[in-house]
PDB file of C-alpha atoms in Angstrom:
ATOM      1  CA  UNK A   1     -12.539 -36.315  54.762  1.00  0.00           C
ATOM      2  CA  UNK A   2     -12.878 -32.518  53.669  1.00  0.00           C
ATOM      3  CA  UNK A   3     -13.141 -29.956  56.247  1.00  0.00           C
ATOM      4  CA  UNK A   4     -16.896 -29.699  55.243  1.00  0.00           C
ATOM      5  CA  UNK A   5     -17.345 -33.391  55.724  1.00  0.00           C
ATOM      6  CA  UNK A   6     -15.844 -33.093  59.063  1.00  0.00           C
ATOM      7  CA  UNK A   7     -18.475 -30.268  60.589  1.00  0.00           C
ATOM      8  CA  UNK A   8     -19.551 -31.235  64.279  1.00  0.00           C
ATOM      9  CA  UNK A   9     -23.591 -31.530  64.482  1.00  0.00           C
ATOM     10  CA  UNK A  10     -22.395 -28.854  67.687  1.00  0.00           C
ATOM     11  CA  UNK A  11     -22.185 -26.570  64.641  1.00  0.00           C
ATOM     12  CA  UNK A  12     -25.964 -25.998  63.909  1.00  0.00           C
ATOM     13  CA  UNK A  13     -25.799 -23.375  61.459  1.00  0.00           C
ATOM     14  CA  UNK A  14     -23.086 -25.575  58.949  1.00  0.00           C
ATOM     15  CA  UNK A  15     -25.150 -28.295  58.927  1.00  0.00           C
ATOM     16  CA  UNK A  16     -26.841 -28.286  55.706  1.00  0.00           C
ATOM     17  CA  UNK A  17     -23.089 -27.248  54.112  1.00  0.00           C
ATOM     18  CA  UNK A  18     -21.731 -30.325  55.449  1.00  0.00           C
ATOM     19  CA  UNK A  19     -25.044 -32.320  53.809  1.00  0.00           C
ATOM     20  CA  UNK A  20     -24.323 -31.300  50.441  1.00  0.00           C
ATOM     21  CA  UNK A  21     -20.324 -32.048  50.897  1.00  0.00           C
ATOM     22  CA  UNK A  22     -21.589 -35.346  52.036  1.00  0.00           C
ATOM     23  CA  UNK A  23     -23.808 -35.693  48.855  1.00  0.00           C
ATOM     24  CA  UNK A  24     -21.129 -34.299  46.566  1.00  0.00           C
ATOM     25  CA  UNK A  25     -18.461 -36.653  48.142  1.00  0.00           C
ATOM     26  CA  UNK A  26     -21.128 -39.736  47.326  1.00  0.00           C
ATOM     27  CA  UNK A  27     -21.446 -38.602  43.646  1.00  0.00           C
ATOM     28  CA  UNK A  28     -17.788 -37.923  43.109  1.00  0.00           C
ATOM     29  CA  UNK A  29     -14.842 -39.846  42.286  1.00  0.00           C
ATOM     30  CA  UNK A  30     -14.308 -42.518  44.644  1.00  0.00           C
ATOM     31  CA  UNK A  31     -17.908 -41.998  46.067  1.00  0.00           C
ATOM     32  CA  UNK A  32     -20.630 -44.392  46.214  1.00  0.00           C
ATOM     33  CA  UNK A  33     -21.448 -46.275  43.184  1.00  0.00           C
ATOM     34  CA  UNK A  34     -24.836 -46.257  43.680  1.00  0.00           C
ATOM     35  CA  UNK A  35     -25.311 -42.348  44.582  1.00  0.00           C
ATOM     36  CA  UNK A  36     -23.189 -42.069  41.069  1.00  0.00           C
ATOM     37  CA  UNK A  37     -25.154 -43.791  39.135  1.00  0.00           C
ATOM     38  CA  UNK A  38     -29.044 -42.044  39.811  1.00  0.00           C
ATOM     39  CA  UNK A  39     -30.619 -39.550  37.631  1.00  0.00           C
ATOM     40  CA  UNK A  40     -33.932 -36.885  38.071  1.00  0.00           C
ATOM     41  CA  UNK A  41     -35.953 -39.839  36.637  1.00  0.00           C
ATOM     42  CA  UNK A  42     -34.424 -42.897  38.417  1.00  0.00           C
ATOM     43  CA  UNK A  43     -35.424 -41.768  42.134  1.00  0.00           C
ATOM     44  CA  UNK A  44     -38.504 -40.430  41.768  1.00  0.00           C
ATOM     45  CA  UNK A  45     -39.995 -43.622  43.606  1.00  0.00           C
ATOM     46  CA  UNK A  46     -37.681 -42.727  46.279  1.00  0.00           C
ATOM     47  CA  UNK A  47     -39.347 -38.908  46.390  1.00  0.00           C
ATOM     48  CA  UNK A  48     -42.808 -39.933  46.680  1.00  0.00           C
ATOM     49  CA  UNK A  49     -41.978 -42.939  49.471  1.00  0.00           C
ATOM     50  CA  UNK A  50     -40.294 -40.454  51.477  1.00  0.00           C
ATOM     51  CA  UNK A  51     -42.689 -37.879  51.190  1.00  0.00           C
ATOM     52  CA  UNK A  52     -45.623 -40.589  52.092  1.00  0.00           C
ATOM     53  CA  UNK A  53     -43.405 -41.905  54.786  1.00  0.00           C
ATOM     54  CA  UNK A  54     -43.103 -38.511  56.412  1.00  0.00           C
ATOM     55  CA  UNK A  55     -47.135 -38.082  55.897  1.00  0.00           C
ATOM     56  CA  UNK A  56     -47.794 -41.141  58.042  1.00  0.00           C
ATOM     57  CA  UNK A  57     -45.842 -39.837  61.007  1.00  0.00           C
ATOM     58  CA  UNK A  58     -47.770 -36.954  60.996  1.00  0.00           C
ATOM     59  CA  UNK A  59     -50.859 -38.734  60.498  1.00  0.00           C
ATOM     60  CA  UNK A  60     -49.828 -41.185  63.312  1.00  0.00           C
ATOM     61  CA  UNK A  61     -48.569 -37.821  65.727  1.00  0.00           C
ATOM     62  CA  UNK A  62     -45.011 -39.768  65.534  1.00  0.00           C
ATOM     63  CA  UNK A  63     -43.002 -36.392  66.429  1.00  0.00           C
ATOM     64  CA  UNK A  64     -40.235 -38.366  67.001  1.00  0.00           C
ATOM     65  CA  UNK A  65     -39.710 -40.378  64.084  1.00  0.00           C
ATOM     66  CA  UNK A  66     -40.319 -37.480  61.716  1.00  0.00           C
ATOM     67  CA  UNK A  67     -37.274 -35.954  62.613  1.00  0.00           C
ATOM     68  CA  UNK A  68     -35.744 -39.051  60.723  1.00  0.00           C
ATOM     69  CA  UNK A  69     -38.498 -39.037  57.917  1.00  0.00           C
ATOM     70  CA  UNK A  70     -38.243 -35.283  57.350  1.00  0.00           C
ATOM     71  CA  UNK A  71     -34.332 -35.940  56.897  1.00  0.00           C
ATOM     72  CA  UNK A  72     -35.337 -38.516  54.128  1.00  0.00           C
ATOM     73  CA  UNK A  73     -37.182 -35.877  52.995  1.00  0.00           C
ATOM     74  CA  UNK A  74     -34.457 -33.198  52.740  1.00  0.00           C
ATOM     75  CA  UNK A  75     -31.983 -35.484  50.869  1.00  0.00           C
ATOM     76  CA  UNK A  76     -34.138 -36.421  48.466  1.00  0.00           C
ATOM     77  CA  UNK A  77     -34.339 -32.094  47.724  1.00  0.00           C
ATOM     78  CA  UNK A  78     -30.053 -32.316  48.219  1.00  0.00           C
ATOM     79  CA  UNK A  79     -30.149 -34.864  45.725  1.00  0.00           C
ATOM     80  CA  UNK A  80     -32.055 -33.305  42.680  1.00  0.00           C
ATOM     81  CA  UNK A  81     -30.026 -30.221  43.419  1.00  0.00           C
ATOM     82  CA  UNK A  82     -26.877 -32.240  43.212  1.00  0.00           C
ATOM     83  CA  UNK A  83     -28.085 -33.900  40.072  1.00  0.00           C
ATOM     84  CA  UNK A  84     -28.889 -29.859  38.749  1.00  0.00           C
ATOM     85  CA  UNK A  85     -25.805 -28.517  39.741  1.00  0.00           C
ATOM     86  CA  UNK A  86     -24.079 -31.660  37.783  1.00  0.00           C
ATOM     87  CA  UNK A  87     -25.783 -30.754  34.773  1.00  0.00           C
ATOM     88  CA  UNK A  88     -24.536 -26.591  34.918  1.00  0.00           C
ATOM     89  CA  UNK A  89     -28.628 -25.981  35.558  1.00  0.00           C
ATOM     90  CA  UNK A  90     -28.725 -24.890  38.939  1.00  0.00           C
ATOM     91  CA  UNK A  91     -27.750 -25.267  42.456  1.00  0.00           C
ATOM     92  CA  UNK A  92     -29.228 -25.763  45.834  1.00  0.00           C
ATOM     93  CA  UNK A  93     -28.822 -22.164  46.663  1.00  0.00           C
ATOM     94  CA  UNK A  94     -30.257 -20.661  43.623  1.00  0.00           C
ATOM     95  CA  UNK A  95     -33.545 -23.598  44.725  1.00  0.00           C
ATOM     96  CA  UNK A  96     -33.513 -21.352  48.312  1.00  0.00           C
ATOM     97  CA  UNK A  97     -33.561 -18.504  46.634  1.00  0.00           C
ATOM     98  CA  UNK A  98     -36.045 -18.686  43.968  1.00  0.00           C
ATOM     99  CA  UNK A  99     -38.233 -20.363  47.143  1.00  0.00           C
ATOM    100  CA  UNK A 100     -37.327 -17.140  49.384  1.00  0.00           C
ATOM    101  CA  UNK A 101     -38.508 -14.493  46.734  1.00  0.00           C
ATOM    102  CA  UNK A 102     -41.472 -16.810  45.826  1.00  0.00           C
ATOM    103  CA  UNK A 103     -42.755 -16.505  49.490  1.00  0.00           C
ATOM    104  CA  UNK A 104     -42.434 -13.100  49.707  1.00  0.00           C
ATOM    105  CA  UNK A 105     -43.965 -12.166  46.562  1.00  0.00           C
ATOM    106  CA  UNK A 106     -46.489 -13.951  47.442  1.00  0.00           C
ATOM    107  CA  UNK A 107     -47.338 -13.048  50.982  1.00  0.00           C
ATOM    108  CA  UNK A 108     -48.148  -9.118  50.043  1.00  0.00           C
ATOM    109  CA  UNK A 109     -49.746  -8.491  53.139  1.00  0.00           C
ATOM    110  CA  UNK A 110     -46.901  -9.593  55.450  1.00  0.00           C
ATOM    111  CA  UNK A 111     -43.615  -8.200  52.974  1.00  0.00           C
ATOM    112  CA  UNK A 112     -45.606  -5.184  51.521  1.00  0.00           C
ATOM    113  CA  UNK A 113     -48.525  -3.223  51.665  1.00  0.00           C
ATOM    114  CA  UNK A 114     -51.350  -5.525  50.769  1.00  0.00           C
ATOM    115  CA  UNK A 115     -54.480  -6.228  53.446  1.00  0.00           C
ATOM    116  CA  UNK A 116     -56.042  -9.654  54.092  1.00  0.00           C
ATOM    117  CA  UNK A 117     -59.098 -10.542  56.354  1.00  0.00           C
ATOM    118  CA  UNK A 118     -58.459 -14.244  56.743  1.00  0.00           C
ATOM    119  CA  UNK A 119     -57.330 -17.225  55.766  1.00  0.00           C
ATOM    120  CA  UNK A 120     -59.587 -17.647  52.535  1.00  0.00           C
ATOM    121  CA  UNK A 121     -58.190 -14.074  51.520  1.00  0.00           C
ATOM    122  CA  UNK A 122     -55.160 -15.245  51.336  1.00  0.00           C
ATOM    123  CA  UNK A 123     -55.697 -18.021  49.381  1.00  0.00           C
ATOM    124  CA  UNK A 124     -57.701 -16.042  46.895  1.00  0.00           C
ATOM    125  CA  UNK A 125     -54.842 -13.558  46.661  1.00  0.00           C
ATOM    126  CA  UNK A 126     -52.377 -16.680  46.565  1.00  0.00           C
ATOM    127  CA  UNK A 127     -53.879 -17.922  43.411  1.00  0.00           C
ATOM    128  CA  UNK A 128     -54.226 -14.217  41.530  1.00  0.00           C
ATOM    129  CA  UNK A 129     -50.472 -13.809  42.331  1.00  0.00           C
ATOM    130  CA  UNK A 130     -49.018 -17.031  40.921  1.00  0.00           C
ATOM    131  CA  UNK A 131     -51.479 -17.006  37.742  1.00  0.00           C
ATOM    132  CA  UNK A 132     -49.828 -13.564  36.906  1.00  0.00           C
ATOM    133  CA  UNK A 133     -46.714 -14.813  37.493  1.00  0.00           C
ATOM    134  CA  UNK A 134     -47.131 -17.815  34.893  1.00  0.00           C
ATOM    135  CA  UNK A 135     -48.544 -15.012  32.759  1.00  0.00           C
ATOM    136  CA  UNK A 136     -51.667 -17.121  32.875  1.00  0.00           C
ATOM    137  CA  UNK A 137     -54.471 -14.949  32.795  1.00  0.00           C
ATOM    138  CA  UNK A 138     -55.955 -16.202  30.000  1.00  0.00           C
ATOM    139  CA  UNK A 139     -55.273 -19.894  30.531  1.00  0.00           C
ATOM    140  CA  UNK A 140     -58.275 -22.182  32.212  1.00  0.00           C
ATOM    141  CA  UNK A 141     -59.126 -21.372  35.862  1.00  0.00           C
ATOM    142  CA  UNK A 142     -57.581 -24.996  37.144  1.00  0.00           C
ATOM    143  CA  UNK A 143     -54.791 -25.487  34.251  1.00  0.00           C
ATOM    144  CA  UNK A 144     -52.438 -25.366  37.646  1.00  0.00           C
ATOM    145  CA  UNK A 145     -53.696 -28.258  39.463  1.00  0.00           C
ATOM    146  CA  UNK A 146     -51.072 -30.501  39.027  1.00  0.00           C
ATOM    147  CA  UNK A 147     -51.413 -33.667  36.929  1.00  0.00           C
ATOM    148  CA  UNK A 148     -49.202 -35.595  38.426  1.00  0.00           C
ATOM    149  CA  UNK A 149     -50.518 -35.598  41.876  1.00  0.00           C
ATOM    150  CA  UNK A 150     -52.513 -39.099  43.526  1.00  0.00           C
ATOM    151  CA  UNK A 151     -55.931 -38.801  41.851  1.00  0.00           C
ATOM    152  CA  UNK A 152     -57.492 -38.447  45.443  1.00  0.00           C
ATOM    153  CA  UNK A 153     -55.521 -35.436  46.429  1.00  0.00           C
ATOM    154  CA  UNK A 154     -55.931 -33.767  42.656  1.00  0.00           C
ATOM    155  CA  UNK A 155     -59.902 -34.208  42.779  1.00  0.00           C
ATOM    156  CA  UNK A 156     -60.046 -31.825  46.174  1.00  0.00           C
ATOM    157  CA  UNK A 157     -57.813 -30.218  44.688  1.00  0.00           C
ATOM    158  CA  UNK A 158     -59.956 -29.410  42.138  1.00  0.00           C
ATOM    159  CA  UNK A 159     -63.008 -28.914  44.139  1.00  0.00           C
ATOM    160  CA  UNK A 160     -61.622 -26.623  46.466  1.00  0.00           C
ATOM    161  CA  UNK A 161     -60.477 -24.448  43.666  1.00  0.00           C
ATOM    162  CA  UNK A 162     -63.550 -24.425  42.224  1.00  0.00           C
ATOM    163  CA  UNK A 163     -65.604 -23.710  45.163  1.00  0.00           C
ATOM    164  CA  UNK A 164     -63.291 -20.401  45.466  1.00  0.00           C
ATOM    165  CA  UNK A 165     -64.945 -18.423  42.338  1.00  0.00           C
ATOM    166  CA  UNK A 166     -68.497 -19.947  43.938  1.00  0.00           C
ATOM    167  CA  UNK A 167     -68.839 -23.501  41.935  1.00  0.00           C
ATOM    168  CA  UNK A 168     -70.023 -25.250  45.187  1.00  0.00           C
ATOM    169  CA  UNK A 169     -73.173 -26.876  47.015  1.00  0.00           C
ATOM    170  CA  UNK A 170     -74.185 -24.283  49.785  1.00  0.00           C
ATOM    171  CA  UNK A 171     -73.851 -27.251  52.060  1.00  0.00           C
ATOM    172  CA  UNK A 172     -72.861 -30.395  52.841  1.00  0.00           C
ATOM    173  CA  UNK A 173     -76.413 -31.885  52.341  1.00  0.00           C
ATOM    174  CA  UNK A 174     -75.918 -31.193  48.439  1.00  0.00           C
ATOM    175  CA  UNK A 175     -72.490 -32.944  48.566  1.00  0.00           C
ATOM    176  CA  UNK A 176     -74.636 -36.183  49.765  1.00  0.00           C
ATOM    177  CA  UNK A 177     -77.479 -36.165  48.105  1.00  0.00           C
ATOM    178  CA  UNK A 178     -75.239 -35.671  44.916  1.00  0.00           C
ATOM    179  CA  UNK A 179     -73.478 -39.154  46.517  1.00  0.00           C
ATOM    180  CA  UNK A 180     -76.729 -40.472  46.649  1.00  0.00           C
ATOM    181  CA  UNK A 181     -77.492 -40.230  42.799  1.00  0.00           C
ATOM    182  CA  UNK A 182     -74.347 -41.042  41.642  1.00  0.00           C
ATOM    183  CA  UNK A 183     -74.498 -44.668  44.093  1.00  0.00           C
ATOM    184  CA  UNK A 184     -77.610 -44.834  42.151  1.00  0.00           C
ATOM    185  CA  UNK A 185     -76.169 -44.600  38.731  1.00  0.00           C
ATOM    186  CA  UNK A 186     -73.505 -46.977  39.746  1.00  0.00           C
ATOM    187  CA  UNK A 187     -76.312 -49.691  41.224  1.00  0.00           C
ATOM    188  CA  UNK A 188     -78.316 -49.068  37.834  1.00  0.00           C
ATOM    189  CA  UNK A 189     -75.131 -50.614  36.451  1.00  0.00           C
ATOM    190  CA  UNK A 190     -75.180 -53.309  38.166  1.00  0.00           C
ATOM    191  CA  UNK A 191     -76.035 -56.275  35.620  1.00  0.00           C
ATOM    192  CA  UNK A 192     -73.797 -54.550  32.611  1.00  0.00           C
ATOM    193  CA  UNK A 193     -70.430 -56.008  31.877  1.00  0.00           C
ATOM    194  CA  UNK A 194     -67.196 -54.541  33.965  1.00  0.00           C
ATOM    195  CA  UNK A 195     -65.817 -54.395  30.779  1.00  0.00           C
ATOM    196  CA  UNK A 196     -68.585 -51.564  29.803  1.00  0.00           C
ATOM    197  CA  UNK A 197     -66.609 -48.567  30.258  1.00  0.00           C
ATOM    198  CA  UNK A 198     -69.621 -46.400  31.529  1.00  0.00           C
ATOM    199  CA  UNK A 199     -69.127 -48.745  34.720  1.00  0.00           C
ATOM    200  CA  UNK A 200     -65.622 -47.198  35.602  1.00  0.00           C
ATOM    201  CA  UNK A 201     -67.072 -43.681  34.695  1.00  0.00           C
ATOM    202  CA  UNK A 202     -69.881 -44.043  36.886  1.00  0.00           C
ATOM    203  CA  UNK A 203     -67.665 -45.569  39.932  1.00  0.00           C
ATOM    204  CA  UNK A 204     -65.092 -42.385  39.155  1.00  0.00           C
ATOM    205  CA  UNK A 205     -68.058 -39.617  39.668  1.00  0.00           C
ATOM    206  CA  UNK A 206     -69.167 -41.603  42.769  1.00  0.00           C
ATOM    207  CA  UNK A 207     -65.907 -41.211  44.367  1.00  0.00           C
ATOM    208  CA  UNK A 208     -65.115 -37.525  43.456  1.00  0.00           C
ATOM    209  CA  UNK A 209     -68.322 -37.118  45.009  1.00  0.00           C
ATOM    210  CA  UNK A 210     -67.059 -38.925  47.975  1.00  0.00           C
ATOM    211  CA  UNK A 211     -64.142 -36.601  47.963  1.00  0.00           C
ATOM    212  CA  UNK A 212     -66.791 -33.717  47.810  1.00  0.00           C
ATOM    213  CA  UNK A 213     -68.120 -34.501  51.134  1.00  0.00           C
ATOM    214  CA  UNK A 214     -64.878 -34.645  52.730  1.00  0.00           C
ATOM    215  CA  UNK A 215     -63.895 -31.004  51.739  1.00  0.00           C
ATOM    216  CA  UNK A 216     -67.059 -29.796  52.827  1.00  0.00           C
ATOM    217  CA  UNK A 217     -66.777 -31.547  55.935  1.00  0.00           C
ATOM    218  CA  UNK A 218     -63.224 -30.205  56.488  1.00  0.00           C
ATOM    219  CA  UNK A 219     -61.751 -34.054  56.091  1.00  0.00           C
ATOM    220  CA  UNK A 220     -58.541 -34.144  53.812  1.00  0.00           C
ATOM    221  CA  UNK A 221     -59.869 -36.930  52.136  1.00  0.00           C
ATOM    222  CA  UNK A 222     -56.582 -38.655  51.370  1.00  0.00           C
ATOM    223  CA  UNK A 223     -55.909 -38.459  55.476  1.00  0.00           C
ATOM    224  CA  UNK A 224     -59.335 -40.515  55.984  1.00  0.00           C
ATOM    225  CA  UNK A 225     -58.483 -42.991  53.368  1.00  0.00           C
ATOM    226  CA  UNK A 226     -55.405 -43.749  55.382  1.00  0.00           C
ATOM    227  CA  UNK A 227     -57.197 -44.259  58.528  1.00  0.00           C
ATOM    228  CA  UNK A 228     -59.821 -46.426  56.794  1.00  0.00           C
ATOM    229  CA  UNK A 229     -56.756 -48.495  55.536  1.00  0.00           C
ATOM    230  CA  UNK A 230     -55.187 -48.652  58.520  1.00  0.00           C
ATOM    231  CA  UNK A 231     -58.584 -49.766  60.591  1.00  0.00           C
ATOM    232  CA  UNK A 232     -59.062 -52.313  57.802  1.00  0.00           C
ATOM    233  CA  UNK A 233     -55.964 -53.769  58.017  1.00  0.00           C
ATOM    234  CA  UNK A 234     -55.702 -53.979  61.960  1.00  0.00           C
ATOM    235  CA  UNK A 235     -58.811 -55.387  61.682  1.00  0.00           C
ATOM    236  CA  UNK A 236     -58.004 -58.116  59.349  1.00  0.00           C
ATOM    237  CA  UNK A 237     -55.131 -58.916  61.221  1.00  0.00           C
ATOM    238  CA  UNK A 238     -56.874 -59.533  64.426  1.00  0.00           C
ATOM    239  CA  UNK A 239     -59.687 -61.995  62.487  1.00  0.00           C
ATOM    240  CA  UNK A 240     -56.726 -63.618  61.166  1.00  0.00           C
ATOM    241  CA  UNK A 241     -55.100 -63.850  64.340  1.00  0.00           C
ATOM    242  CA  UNK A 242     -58.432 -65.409  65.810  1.00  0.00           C
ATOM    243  CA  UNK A 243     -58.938 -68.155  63.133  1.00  0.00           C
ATOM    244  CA  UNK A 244     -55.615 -69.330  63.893  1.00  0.00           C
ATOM    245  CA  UNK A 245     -56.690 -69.461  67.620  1.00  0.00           C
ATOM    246  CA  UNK A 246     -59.460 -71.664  66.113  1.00  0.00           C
ATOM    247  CA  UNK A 247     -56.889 -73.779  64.126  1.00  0.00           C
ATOM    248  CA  UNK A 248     -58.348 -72.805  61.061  1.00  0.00           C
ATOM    249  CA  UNK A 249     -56.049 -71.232  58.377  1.00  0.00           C
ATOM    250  CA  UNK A 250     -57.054 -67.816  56.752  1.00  0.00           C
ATOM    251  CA  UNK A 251     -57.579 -69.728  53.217  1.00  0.00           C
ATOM    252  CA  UNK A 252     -59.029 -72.294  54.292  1.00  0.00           C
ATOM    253  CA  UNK A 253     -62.088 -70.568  56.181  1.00  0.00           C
ATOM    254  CA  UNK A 254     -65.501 -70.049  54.358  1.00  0.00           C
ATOM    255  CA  UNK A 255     -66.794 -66.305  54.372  1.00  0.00           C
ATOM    256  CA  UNK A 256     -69.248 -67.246  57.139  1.00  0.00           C
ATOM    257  CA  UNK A 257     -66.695 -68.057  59.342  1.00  0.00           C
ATOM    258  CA  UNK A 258     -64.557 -65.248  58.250  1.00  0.00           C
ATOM    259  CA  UNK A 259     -67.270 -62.822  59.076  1.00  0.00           C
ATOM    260  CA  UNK A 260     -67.976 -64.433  62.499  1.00  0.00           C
ATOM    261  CA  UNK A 261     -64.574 -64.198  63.336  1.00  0.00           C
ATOM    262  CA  UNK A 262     -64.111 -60.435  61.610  1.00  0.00           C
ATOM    263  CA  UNK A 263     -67.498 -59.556  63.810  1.00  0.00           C
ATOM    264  CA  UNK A 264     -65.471 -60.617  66.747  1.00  0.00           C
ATOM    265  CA  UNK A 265     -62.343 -58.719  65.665  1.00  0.00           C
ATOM    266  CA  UNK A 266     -64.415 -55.603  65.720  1.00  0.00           C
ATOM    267  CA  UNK A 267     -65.935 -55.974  69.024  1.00  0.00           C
ATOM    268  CA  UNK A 268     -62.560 -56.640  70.669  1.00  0.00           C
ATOM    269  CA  UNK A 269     -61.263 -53.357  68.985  1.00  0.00           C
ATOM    270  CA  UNK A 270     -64.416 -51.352  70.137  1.00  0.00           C
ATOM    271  CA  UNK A 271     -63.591 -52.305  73.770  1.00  0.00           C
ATOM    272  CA  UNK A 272     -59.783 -51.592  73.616  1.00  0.00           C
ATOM    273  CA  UNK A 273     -59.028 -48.605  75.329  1.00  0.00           C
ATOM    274  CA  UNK A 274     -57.824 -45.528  72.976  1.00  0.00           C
ATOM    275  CA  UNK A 275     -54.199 -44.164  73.835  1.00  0.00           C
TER     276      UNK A 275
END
């Protein structure tokens, strides 16, 4: 092992030089054959799982396991910046530093001599700051929502950039009644072919307005989604868990009897005692 490779986690400050001798060490000579053999475009997968891992511990108040996830996290960053240096593009250093002067340029009003109220002042001077910076003036007001993000996250995205320059209902009683009409449109649908492609349109503007709703509630509406997946699963779970009691397998029950036992399911839940 090289003296990097050797650093004692008692050395807190090294840590992060021994991580990319580790990563080096895997990609070199004699390494790992695996580690050798990834590109940018071959762990991407591995980039978003992590990331969505790390999510769900928050979401789930895991502190603990984060630590862990949050790792995954970081070598998934070592890694591209591996990959970089590789290539003679960059290294994880010049990454730090380009993120450094990023966050002081563009936090004016802690680094220089630039005066905030609040929170929503700083985003508004957050978003004049990188536009000049991408010399973007001129381009459309949300060319830098990124495109590649879940549709969920990109449509509050959206909204909430939007609503900054005052494209927004004054309430949250607009956001519904606008999910009101656009359930209507979608139920006005209802005896068209799937294959009509006004029927995905229609079912796309009913939930962005969904999505609506949750930023004016305050609800990240990706966060909810999870919760509603997770409830619906648990749920499911315990229905299945009670046919079996029955002696009846999940395939083989009709919906009635599913829907008894899911009925069930949900009253058990509502009378289990939150942590």
């Amino acid at each position: 092992m090289t003296d990097h490779e050797m650093i004692s986690c008692k050395e807190p400050a090294r840590q992060i030089e021994r991580l990319k001798a580790i990563m080096q060490r895997l990609r070199g000579q004699g390494g790992c054959p695996w580690d050798a053999e990834q590109t940018h475009e071959s762990i991407v997968g591995e980039m978003i799982e992590e990331a969505y891992e790390a999510v769900d511990c928050i979401q789930q108040r895991d502190w603990t396991h984060l630590r862990e996830e949050l790792g995954d996290v970081l070598l998934q960053v070592v890694f591209h910046a591996q990959i970089a240096q590789e290539d003679g593009l960059y290294t994880l250093e010049d990454i730090a530093c380009d993120l450094n002067d990023k966050l002081v340029r563009r936090h004016p009003h802690v680094f220089a001599t630039s005066t905030v109220r609040d929170t929503e002042g700083v985003l508004t001077q957050w978003d004049q700051i990188k536009r000049q910076e991408r010399h973007a003036e001129k381009a459309h007001y949300l060319d830098g929502i990124g495109k590649g993000l879940p549709a969920l996250l990109r449509a509050a995205k959206l909204q909430k950039k939007a609503a900054r320059v005052g494209f927004d209902w004054p309430n949250v009683a607009g956001a519904l009644d606008k999910v009101q009409e656009e359930l209507s449109e979608c139920q006005e649908l209802s005896s068209i072919s799937d294959a009509d492609p006004r029927v995905q349109e229609e079912l796309g503007d009913l939930l962005f307005s969904v999505v609506n709703v949750c930023r004016k509630r305050g609800i990240n509406p990706e966060i909810a989604l999870a919760a509603a997946n997770r409830k619906f699963e648990s749920r499911f779970n315990r229905m299945e868990d009670l046919l079996s009691q029955q002696g009846i397998a999940l395939n083989q029950a009709d919906l009635e009897t599913q829907e008894a036992s899911w009925q069930q399911a949900k009253q058990q839940e509502s009378n289990t005692p939150q942590a």
